[in-house]
Short mmCIF file of C-alpha atoms and ligand atoms in Angstrom, two decimals:
data_model
loop_
_atom_site.label_atom_id
_atom_site.label_comp_id
_atom_site.label_asym_id
_atom_site.label_seq_id
_atom_site.Cartn_x
_atom_site.Cartn_y
_atom_site.Cartn_z
CA ALA T 1 124.20 97.75 89.36
CA ALA T 2 126.62 99.83 91.37
CA ARG T 3 126.11 103.22 91.08
CA PRO T 4 129.04 105.42 90.44
CA PHE T 5 129.38 108.54 92.96
CA SER T 6 129.70 111.88 90.64
CA GLY T 7 130.12 115.82 91.49
CA ALA T 8 131.84 117.51 93.95
CA GLY T 9 129.23 118.90 96.51
CA GLY T 10 128.65 122.85 97.38
CA GLN T 11 127.34 124.08 94.31
CA GLU T 12 124.94 125.68 95.41
CA GLU T 13 126.48 127.70 98.72
CA ALA T 14 125.93 131.09 97.79
CA GLU T 15 121.89 130.65 97.41
CA GLY T 16 122.75 128.58 100.52
CA ALA T 17 123.87 131.06 102.09
CA SER T 18 120.82 134.21 101.44
CA ARG T 19 118.34 131.00 102.19
CA ALA T 20 119.68 130.38 105.28
CA THR T 21 118.90 134.21 105.79
CA ALA T 22 115.96 133.75 104.49
CA MET T 23 114.69 131.07 106.19
CA LEU T 24 116.08 131.80 109.84
CA ARG T 25 114.51 135.66 109.65
CA HIS T 26 110.77 134.10 109.10
CA LEU T 27 111.37 132.25 112.12
CA LEU T 28 112.92 134.62 114.62
CA LEU T 29 109.60 136.88 113.68
CA LYS T 30 107.36 133.76 114.14
CA LEU T 31 109.21 133.37 117.08
CA ARG T 32 109.37 136.95 118.48
CA ALA T 33 105.57 137.18 117.58
CA THR T 34 104.61 133.61 119.29
CA GLY T 35 106.91 132.44 121.55
CA PRO T 36 109.12 129.52 121.27
CA VAL T 37 107.40 126.59 119.45
CA THR T 38 107.79 123.05 119.68
CA VAL T 39 111.23 121.17 117.70
CA ALA T 40 107.97 119.84 115.98
CA GLU T 41 107.05 123.21 114.01
CA TYR T 42 110.39 123.97 113.31
CA MET T 43 111.42 120.74 111.96
CA ARG T 44 108.21 121.07 109.92
CA GLU T 45 109.29 125.00 109.28
CA ALA T 46 113.01 124.10 108.28
CA LEU T 47 112.24 120.70 106.06
CA THR T 48 109.04 121.38 104.39
CA ASN T 49 107.86 125.19 104.35
CA PRO T 50 106.79 126.19 101.15
CA GLY T 51 108.68 128.84 100.68
CA GLN T 52 112.35 128.02 101.85
CA GLY T 53 112.12 124.67 103.44
CA TYR T 54 114.95 121.83 102.99
CA TYR T 55 113.42 119.96 100.75
CA THR T 56 111.16 122.07 98.99
CA ARG T 57 114.25 124.14 97.71
CA ARG T 58 116.85 121.56 98.39
CA GLY T 59 116.49 117.89 99.01
CA GLY T 60 120.01 116.89 98.65
CA ILE T 61 120.24 113.26 98.16
CA GLY T 62 123.03 111.33 96.78
CA GLU T 63 127.23 111.97 96.59
CA SER T 64 126.47 115.68 95.67
CA GLY T 65 123.65 116.09 98.00
CA ASP T 66 123.59 115.99 101.86
CA PHE T 67 123.53 112.50 102.44
CA VAL T 68 122.54 109.24 100.41
CA THR T 69 120.19 106.64 100.45
CA SER T 70 120.10 102.42 99.79
CA PRO T 71 118.80 103.16 96.53
CA GLU T 72 121.01 105.41 95.25
CA ILE T 73 124.08 103.28 96.02
CA SER T 74 122.96 100.18 94.48
CA GLN T 75 120.06 99.45 91.68
CA VAL T 76 119.82 95.64 93.63
CA PHE T 77 118.14 97.13 96.91
CA GLY T 78 114.92 98.56 94.79
CA GLU T 79 115.33 95.07 92.26
CA LEU T 80 114.92 93.08 95.79
CA ILE T 81 112.37 95.65 97.54
CA GLY T 82 109.90 95.06 93.65
CA ILE T 83 110.88 91.61 94.16
CA TRP T 84 108.85 91.41 97.75
CA TYR T 85 105.77 93.25 96.19
CA ILE T 86 105.70 90.29 93.58
CA SER T 87 105.86 87.60 95.77
CA GLU T 88 103.11 89.01 97.84
CA TRP T 89 101.58 90.08 94.95
CA ILE T 90 101.52 86.21 93.89
CA ALA T 91 100.68 84.76 97.80
CA THR T 92 97.73 86.51 97.89
CA GLY T 93 96.27 85.40 94.87
CA LYS T 94 97.80 87.61 92.14
CA PRO T 95 94.98 90.26 91.97
CA LYS T 96 93.70 91.97 88.69
CA ALA T 97 94.93 95.13 89.62
CA PHE T 98 97.96 96.53 92.06
CA GLN T 99 98.86 100.27 93.17
CA LEU T 100 102.60 100.99 93.97
CA VAL T 101 102.07 103.73 96.18
CA GLU T 102 105.44 105.50 97.31
CA LEU T 103 105.98 108.52 100.08
CA GLY T 104 108.43 110.28 99.74
CA PRO T 105 110.34 108.97 96.90
CA GLY T 106 113.27 111.28 96.88
CA ARG T 107 114.90 110.82 93.12
CA GLY T 108 112.45 108.96 91.84
CA THR T 109 115.09 106.24 91.96
CA LEU T 110 113.55 103.19 94.02
CA THR T 111 110.91 103.26 92.22
CA ASP T 112 113.01 103.86 88.63
CA ASP T 113 114.03 100.61 89.69
CA ILE T 114 111.20 98.83 90.98
CA LEU T 115 109.50 99.35 87.71
CA ARG T 116 112.45 97.32 85.93
CA VAL T 117 111.45 94.77 87.92
CA PHE T 118 108.16 94.47 86.86
CA ASN T 119 108.72 95.46 83.37
CA GLN T 120 111.07 92.24 83.64
CA LEU T 121 108.21 90.56 84.73
CA ALA T 122 105.90 91.67 81.96
CA SER T 123 104.50 88.14 81.12
CA LEU T 124 104.27 87.26 84.64
CA LEU T 125 101.88 90.52 85.42
CA SER T 126 100.45 91.06 81.69
CA LYS T 127 97.14 90.14 82.58
CA CYS T 128 97.67 92.96 86.03
CA ASP T 129 96.90 96.32 85.77
CA VAL T 130 99.21 98.14 87.76
CA SER T 131 99.41 101.68 88.43
CA VAL T 132 102.22 104.34 90.46
CA HIS T 133 101.50 106.75 93.03
CA LEU T 134 103.49 109.14 94.45
CA VAL T 135 103.14 111.73 97.24
CA GLU T 136 105.64 114.13 98.11
CA VAL T 137 105.30 117.86 99.31
CA SER T 138 108.38 118.81 96.89
CA PRO T 139 107.88 120.71 94.02
CA LYS T 140 111.79 120.41 93.56
CA LEU T 141 111.85 116.86 93.74
CA SER T 142 108.85 116.08 92.19
CA GLU T 143 110.37 117.61 88.65
CA ILE T 144 113.32 115.59 89.24
CA GLN T 145 111.06 112.20 90.13
CA ALA T 146 109.34 112.98 86.61
CA LEU T 147 112.28 113.30 84.78
CA MET T 148 113.68 109.87 86.18
CA LEU T 149 110.71 108.24 85.88
CA THR T 150 108.94 109.89 82.56
CA GLY T 151 111.54 111.52 81.04
CA GLY T 152 110.11 114.65 81.75
CA LYS T 153 106.53 114.44 79.99
CA VAL T 154 104.28 115.12 82.37
CA GLN T 155 101.12 116.79 82.61
CA THR T 156 101.12 119.32 85.35
CA SER T 157 97.39 119.96 85.93
CA PRO T 158 95.12 117.08 85.34
CA GLU T 159 91.47 116.92 85.07
CA ASP T 160 91.51 114.24 87.68
CA LYS T 161 92.25 117.14 90.55
CA SER T 162 93.16 114.77 93.28
CA ALA T 163 96.67 114.44 91.75
CA TYR T 164 99.03 118.08 91.16
CA MET T 165 100.51 115.56 88.04
CA LYS T 166 100.67 112.67 86.15
CA GLY T 167 102.36 110.91 83.59
CA VAL T 168 103.55 107.86 81.83
CA SER T 169 106.43 105.72 83.15
CA LYS T 170 109.45 104.47 80.46
CA THR T 171 107.82 101.33 80.80
CA GLY T 172 104.19 102.59 80.27
CA ILE T 173 103.30 102.68 83.44
CA PRO T 174 100.81 105.97 84.79
CA ILE T 175 101.83 107.42 87.35
CA SER T 176 100.27 110.16 89.80
CA TRP T 177 102.03 112.67 92.27
CA TYR T 178 99.72 113.95 95.63
CA ARG T 179 100.50 116.11 98.64
CA ASP T 180 98.49 114.13 100.81
CA ILE T 181 98.43 109.72 101.48
CA GLN T 182 94.45 110.60 101.64
CA ASP T 183 93.98 111.78 97.78
CA VAL T 184 95.59 108.28 96.76
CA PRO T 185 92.64 106.07 95.03
CA PRO T 186 91.52 103.49 97.41
CA GLY T 187 92.48 99.93 96.00
CA TYR T 188 94.96 96.97 96.86
CA SER T 189 98.25 98.71 97.03
CA PHE T 190 101.46 98.34 98.21
CA TYR T 191 102.95 100.98 99.74
CA LEU T 192 106.70 101.87 100.59
CA ALA T 193 108.45 104.52 102.62
CA HIS T 194 111.68 104.57 102.41
CA GLU T 195 113.64 107.03 104.63
CA PHE T 196 110.23 108.65 104.79
CA PHE T 197 108.95 108.78 108.55
CA ASP T 198 112.54 110.12 109.69
CA ALA T 199 112.27 113.26 107.90
CA LEU T 200 108.20 113.64 109.69
CA PRO T 201 108.34 116.44 112.63
CA ILE T 202 108.87 115.21 115.47
CA HIS T 203 108.05 116.49 119.33
CA LYS T 204 110.83 115.96 122.01
CA PHE T 205 110.69 115.24 125.95
CA GLN T 206 112.43 115.83 128.30
CA LYS T 207 111.85 114.36 132.27
CA THR T 208 112.58 116.88 135.73
CA GLU T 209 111.66 116.85 138.98
CA LYS T 210 109.26 118.53 138.48
CA GLY T 211 107.78 116.38 136.09
CA TRP T 212 108.01 116.62 131.89
CA ARG T 213 108.42 118.97 129.85
CA GLU T 214 108.49 119.90 125.94
CA VAL T 215 111.78 120.84 124.72
CA LEU T 216 110.64 123.21 122.85
CA VAL T 217 113.10 126.13 120.36
CA ASP T 218 113.99 130.04 121.17
CA ILE T 219 115.17 132.76 120.23
CA ASP T 220 118.89 132.50 122.39
CA PRO T 221 118.87 136.75 124.25
CA ASP T 222 122.86 136.29 124.23
CA VAL T 223 123.67 135.66 120.92
CA PRO T 224 121.86 137.76 118.19
CA ASP T 225 119.86 135.76 115.51
CA GLN T 226 120.87 132.57 117.34
CA LEU T 227 118.54 129.91 118.11
CA ARG T 228 118.66 127.69 121.53
CA PHE T 229 116.36 124.92 122.98
CA VAL T 230 114.74 126.10 126.43
CA LEU T 231 112.36 123.28 128.51
CA SER T 232 108.39 124.68 128.63
CA PRO T 233 107.67 125.69 132.20
CA SER T 234 104.91 123.06 132.57
CA SER T 235 103.35 120.51 131.42
CA THR T 236 102.08 120.92 127.80
CA PRO T 237 98.83 119.04 125.93
CA ALA T 238 101.93 116.66 124.44
CA THR T 239 103.51 115.85 127.50
CA GLU T 240 99.86 114.87 128.75
CA ASN T 241 99.04 113.12 125.98
CA PHE T 242 102.04 111.78 124.10
CA ILE T 243 103.84 110.56 127.18
CA GLN T 244 102.79 106.54 128.34
CA PRO T 245 102.56 106.36 132.54
CA GLU T 246 104.81 103.57 132.43
CA GLU T 247 107.90 105.12 130.17
CA THR T 248 111.12 104.90 131.91
CA ARG T 249 113.33 106.45 129.61
CA ASP T 250 114.26 110.46 130.62
CA HIS T 251 114.10 111.52 127.36
CA VAL T 252 111.52 110.42 124.60
CA GLU T 253 110.78 111.56 120.38
CA VAL T 254 107.38 111.10 119.60
CA CYS T 255 106.06 112.07 115.16
CA PRO T 256 102.78 111.92 115.88
CA GLU T 257 102.50 112.59 111.66
CA ALA T 258 104.51 109.23 111.19
CA GLY T 259 101.25 107.78 114.09
CA VAL T 260 97.97 109.33 111.74
CA ILE T 261 100.04 107.92 108.23
CA ILE T 262 100.67 104.77 109.65
CA GLN T 263 97.13 104.63 110.69
CA ARG T 264 95.55 105.28 107.28
CA LEU T 265 98.03 102.62 105.90
CA ALA T 266 96.56 100.16 108.52
CA CYS T 267 92.63 101.23 107.80
CA ARG T 268 93.87 100.98 103.72
CA ILE T 269 95.27 97.91 103.62
CA GLU T 270 92.54 96.50 106.61
CA LYS T 271 89.88 97.68 103.87
CA ASP T 272 91.54 97.19 100.57
CA GLY T 273 94.07 94.61 100.98
CA GLY T 274 97.85 94.69 99.97
CA ALA T 275 101.11 95.74 101.95
CA ALA T 276 103.11 98.05 103.60
CA LEU T 277 107.35 98.19 103.53
CA VAL T 278 108.33 100.97 106.07
CA ALA T 279 112.44 100.96 105.61
CA ASP T 280 114.33 103.40 107.70
CA TYR T 281 116.62 103.75 110.69
CA GLY T 282 115.24 103.36 114.09
CA HIS T 283 114.72 101.46 117.00
CA ASP T 284 112.30 99.79 119.20
CA GLY T 285 111.05 102.06 121.97
CA THR T 286 114.26 102.76 123.30
CA LYS T 287 116.30 105.57 122.67
CA THR T 288 116.09 108.71 123.30
CA ASP T 289 118.13 111.93 121.80
CA THR T 290 118.03 111.14 118.02
CA PHE T 291 117.65 114.70 116.62
CA ARG T 292 120.33 115.15 114.10
CA GLY T 293 121.20 117.00 110.94
CA PHE T 294 123.02 116.66 108.04
CA ARG T 295 124.60 118.51 105.78
CA ASN T 296 127.18 118.19 102.53
CA HIS T 297 127.55 114.35 104.35
CA LYS T 298 128.44 116.02 107.52
CA LEU T 299 126.55 116.22 110.99
CA HIS T 300 125.17 119.86 111.06
CA ASP T 301 123.84 121.11 114.27
CA VAL T 302 119.89 121.24 114.37
CA LEU T 303 119.67 125.11 114.84
CA LYS T 304 122.26 126.27 112.57
CA ALA T 305 121.35 127.69 108.88
CA PRO T 306 117.75 125.42 109.26
CA GLY T 307 116.53 124.80 105.45
CA THR T 308 120.24 123.94 104.45
CA ALA T 309 119.83 120.66 105.82
CA ASP T 310 118.74 118.24 106.09
CA LEU T 311 116.70 117.16 109.62
CA THR T 312 116.21 113.62 110.84
CA ALA T 313 115.47 111.24 113.77
CA ASP T 314 115.16 107.93 114.31
CA VAL T 315 112.14 106.05 113.43
CA ASP T 316 110.55 104.66 116.74
CA PHE T 317 109.01 101.39 115.31
CA SER T 318 107.23 100.27 118.74
CA TYR T 319 105.38 103.26 117.99
CA LEU T 320 104.17 103.10 114.51
CA ARG T 321 103.28 99.20 115.56
CA LYS T 322 100.69 101.24 118.07
CA MET T 323 99.59 103.28 115.73
CA THR T 324 98.10 99.96 113.64
CA GLN T 325 95.58 99.62 116.70
CA GLY T 326 95.47 96.18 115.66
CA ARG T 327 93.73 96.45 112.16
CA THR T 328 96.53 95.07 110.21
CA ALA T 329 99.62 92.30 111.28
CA THR T 330 102.90 93.83 111.67
CA LEU T 331 106.44 92.00 110.80
CA GLY T 332 109.80 93.84 112.02
CA PRO T 333 111.77 95.51 112.42
CA ILE T 334 114.50 93.25 110.74
CA LYS T 335 118.16 94.66 110.03
CA GLN T 336 118.71 95.72 106.67
CA ARG T 337 121.03 93.14 105.95
CA GLU T 338 118.89 90.52 107.37
CA PHE T 339 116.33 91.31 104.91
CA LEU T 340 118.59 91.99 101.90
CA LYS T 341 120.52 88.49 102.61
CA ASN T 342 116.50 86.78 103.08
CA MET T 343 115.79 88.21 99.73
CA GLY T 344 118.65 86.74 98.05
CA ILE T 345 121.29 89.66 97.46
CA ASP T 346 124.07 87.17 97.88
CA LEU T 347 122.94 84.96 94.50
CA ARG T 348 121.70 88.50 92.52
CA LEU T 349 125.86 90.06 93.65
CA GLN T 350 127.37 86.54 92.45
CA VAL T 351 125.40 86.79 88.97
CA LEU T 352 126.11 90.45 88.57
CA LEU T 353 129.78 89.75 89.31
CA GLN T 354 129.92 86.65 86.53
CA ASN T 355 127.85 89.09 83.92
CA SER T 356 131.14 91.96 84.38
CA ARG T 357 134.32 91.31 83.46
CA ASP T 358 135.77 94.80 84.31
CA THR T 359 137.84 95.18 88.02
CA ALA T 360 136.30 98.36 88.42
CA THR T 361 132.60 97.48 87.95
CA HIS T 362 133.63 94.35 89.85
CA GLU T 363 135.05 97.04 93.04
CA GLN T 364 132.37 99.03 93.01
CA LEU T 365 129.28 96.29 93.24
CA LEU T 366 131.24 95.07 96.05
CA HIS T 367 131.53 98.22 97.49
CA SER T 368 127.98 98.99 97.48
CA TYR T 369 127.12 95.31 98.73
CA ASP T 370 129.64 96.33 102.11
CA MET T 371 127.62 99.74 102.22
CA LEU T 372 124.39 97.73 102.15
CA MET T 373 125.19 94.91 104.21
CA ASN T 374 128.19 95.43 106.59
CA PRO T 375 126.81 95.97 110.28
CA LYS T 376 128.78 99.07 111.16
CA LYS T 377 127.45 100.96 107.71
CA MET T 378 123.55 100.88 106.67
CA GLY T 379 123.38 97.18 107.45
CA ASP T 380 122.62 97.21 111.00
CA ARG T 381 121.44 100.95 110.95
CA PHE T 382 119.06 99.93 108.67
CA ASN T 383 115.50 97.96 109.44
CA PHE T 384 112.75 96.81 107.33
CA PHE T 385 108.66 96.73 109.10
CA ALA T 386 105.38 95.99 107.38
CA LEU T 387 101.87 95.72 107.30
CA LEU T 388 100.17 92.60 106.24
CA PRO T 389 96.18 92.06 106.53
CA HIS T 390 95.53 89.71 109.57
CA HIS T 391 94.41 87.22 107.40
CA ARG T 392 97.92 86.94 105.09
CA LEU T 393 99.70 85.51 108.25
CA ALA T 394 96.86 83.54 110.06
CA ASP T 395 94.15 81.85 107.77
CA PRO T 396 90.36 82.25 109.67
CA ASP T 397 89.72 78.83 108.17
CA LYS T 398 92.44 76.97 109.66
CA LYS T 399 90.66 76.24 112.82
CA ARG T 400 87.42 74.67 111.18
CA LYS T 401 89.80 72.70 108.77
CA PRO T 402 93.17 71.88 109.50
CA GLU T 403 93.99 69.05 106.85
CA SER T 404 92.03 70.69 103.96
CA VAL T 405 94.06 74.34 104.11
CA SER T 406 97.19 74.06 102.08
CA PRO T 407 99.33 76.41 104.53
CA LEU T 408 99.93 80.20 103.87
CA PRO T 409 103.24 81.04 101.79
CA PRO T 410 105.82 82.55 104.23
CA VAL T 411 105.92 86.46 103.53
CA ALA T 412 109.65 87.05 101.89
CA GLY T 413 112.62 88.81 103.21
CA PHE T 414 111.06 88.20 107.19
CA GLY T 415 111.54 85.37 109.41
CA GLU T 416 108.69 83.44 110.35
CA LEU T 417 109.92 84.55 114.53
CA LEU T 418 109.26 87.93 113.82
CA LEU T 419 105.82 88.09 113.96
CA LYS T 420 104.47 90.16 116.34
N1 SAH P 1 112.81 107.67 99.84
C1 SAH P 1 113.95 108.54 99.65
C2 SAH P 1 114.37 109.79 99.76
C3 SAH P 1 114.15 110.09 100.85
S1 SAH P 1 114.19 112.01 101.48
C4 SAH P 1 115.33 107.70 99.08
O1 SAH P 1 115.28 107.04 100.24
O2 SAH P 1 116.08 107.83 98.42
C5 SAH P 1 112.53 112.09 102.46
C6 SAH P 1 111.54 112.36 100.91
O3 SAH P 1 110.46 112.52 101.82
C7 SAH P 1 112.15 113.17 99.75
O4 SAH P 1 111.25 113.04 98.92
C8 SAH P 1 111.07 114.63 100.64
O5 SAH P 1 110.78 115.59 100.14
C9 SAH P 1 109.81 113.88 101.31
N2 SAH P 1 108.84 114.26 102.28
C10 SAH P 1 109.12 114.75 103.45
N3 SAH P 1 107.78 115.12 104.77
C11 SAH P 1 106.81 114.95 103.66
C12 SAH P 1 106.01 114.82 103.54
N4 SAH P 1 105.07 115.22 105.27
N5 SAH P 1 104.83 114.53 103.11
C13 SAH P 1 105.40 113.79 101.62
N6 SAH P 1 106.54 113.59 101.42
C14 SAH P 1 107.31 114.29 102.37
#
């Protein structure tokens, strides 16, 4: 249940160094030709440039990579998320089919754990047509996902052109890969975004005596081949569009791409039903400068060796909520340790401890539980946030005939008080 850590980092150092040079050269050429670029443009290049981007080429998730995520720490994490979807499926009257749609599936571990739960509940799901749809831009990570989920047996140019790859899971469930959420077919769907929104490009803004200015990336004139932050000399279209007149902070990060994707999810859920679960580190519109890099599990200067480090910024849940434009209800953000506790992680841990006799496994189970739940580790830093159709939370018939309508089942994982 707890995933043992294996392997040492740094195996790609030599390749990394030459890639760093290639990406930096590319950016220097671009900056010389066009002048400074927005932080969003810089982040997009560094992470998902089709030739040299970090996720395109490396995507170092796991102990031997640059950062470790909850699904990579313990299988219990994915199992509880799988149970959350099943509980929503039951609460909405067991529809005949559902799609599990994961955005940015990394190594595919989370979906693998969820599919194992679905397989264990096969008798409950026997009449339900389940399919998996993965939205992934990185060719390297999609290969790793295919290996994890299908054993590598995939079709790479399927007849159905909307998907770029298709396969069947080890448990017999069809899986399709897409580059964009818009390519995923419509239908009742459960969406999942774990550590996805934090990887999307942000714009950064600084309040000055002359008003709001956008933070840009430029070449440092004093040090050869080095980048630096500068402020736009005047306001930009982004400063006009993204800063609210009532803003009280003096530094603000905005991720318009996250807004667009949340809007799409909200539209789809409003139209076809289902739910979305977003789990990430973040805040509710209160934090300022959160842009940072990770390489080999250490903080890394965001402007150094672009393409070789993960770049990330906290998710602004208040912005996501705003961008649903009221099309769906939202729950949370609620802290990871509260969500997992509400989902029954303690009971699951007890069962796993009872089922195993050796002390090494016990230690590992307790260690991974601590990583996920300890407020100083991932317990307080990560949040869960959900989108649900309005009718899931407030029955429109209730006003008319309150006594005849049975109460709606509560949404698992979230306290009812968190409803917004
Ligand atoms: N969910 C995984 C991986 C998180 S890393 C986990 O928790 O372990 C971020 C993931 O998002 C990677 O799979 C990366 O390739 C993918 N990604 C980044 N930007 C993307 C984009 N614009 N569209 C689709 N996937 C993207």
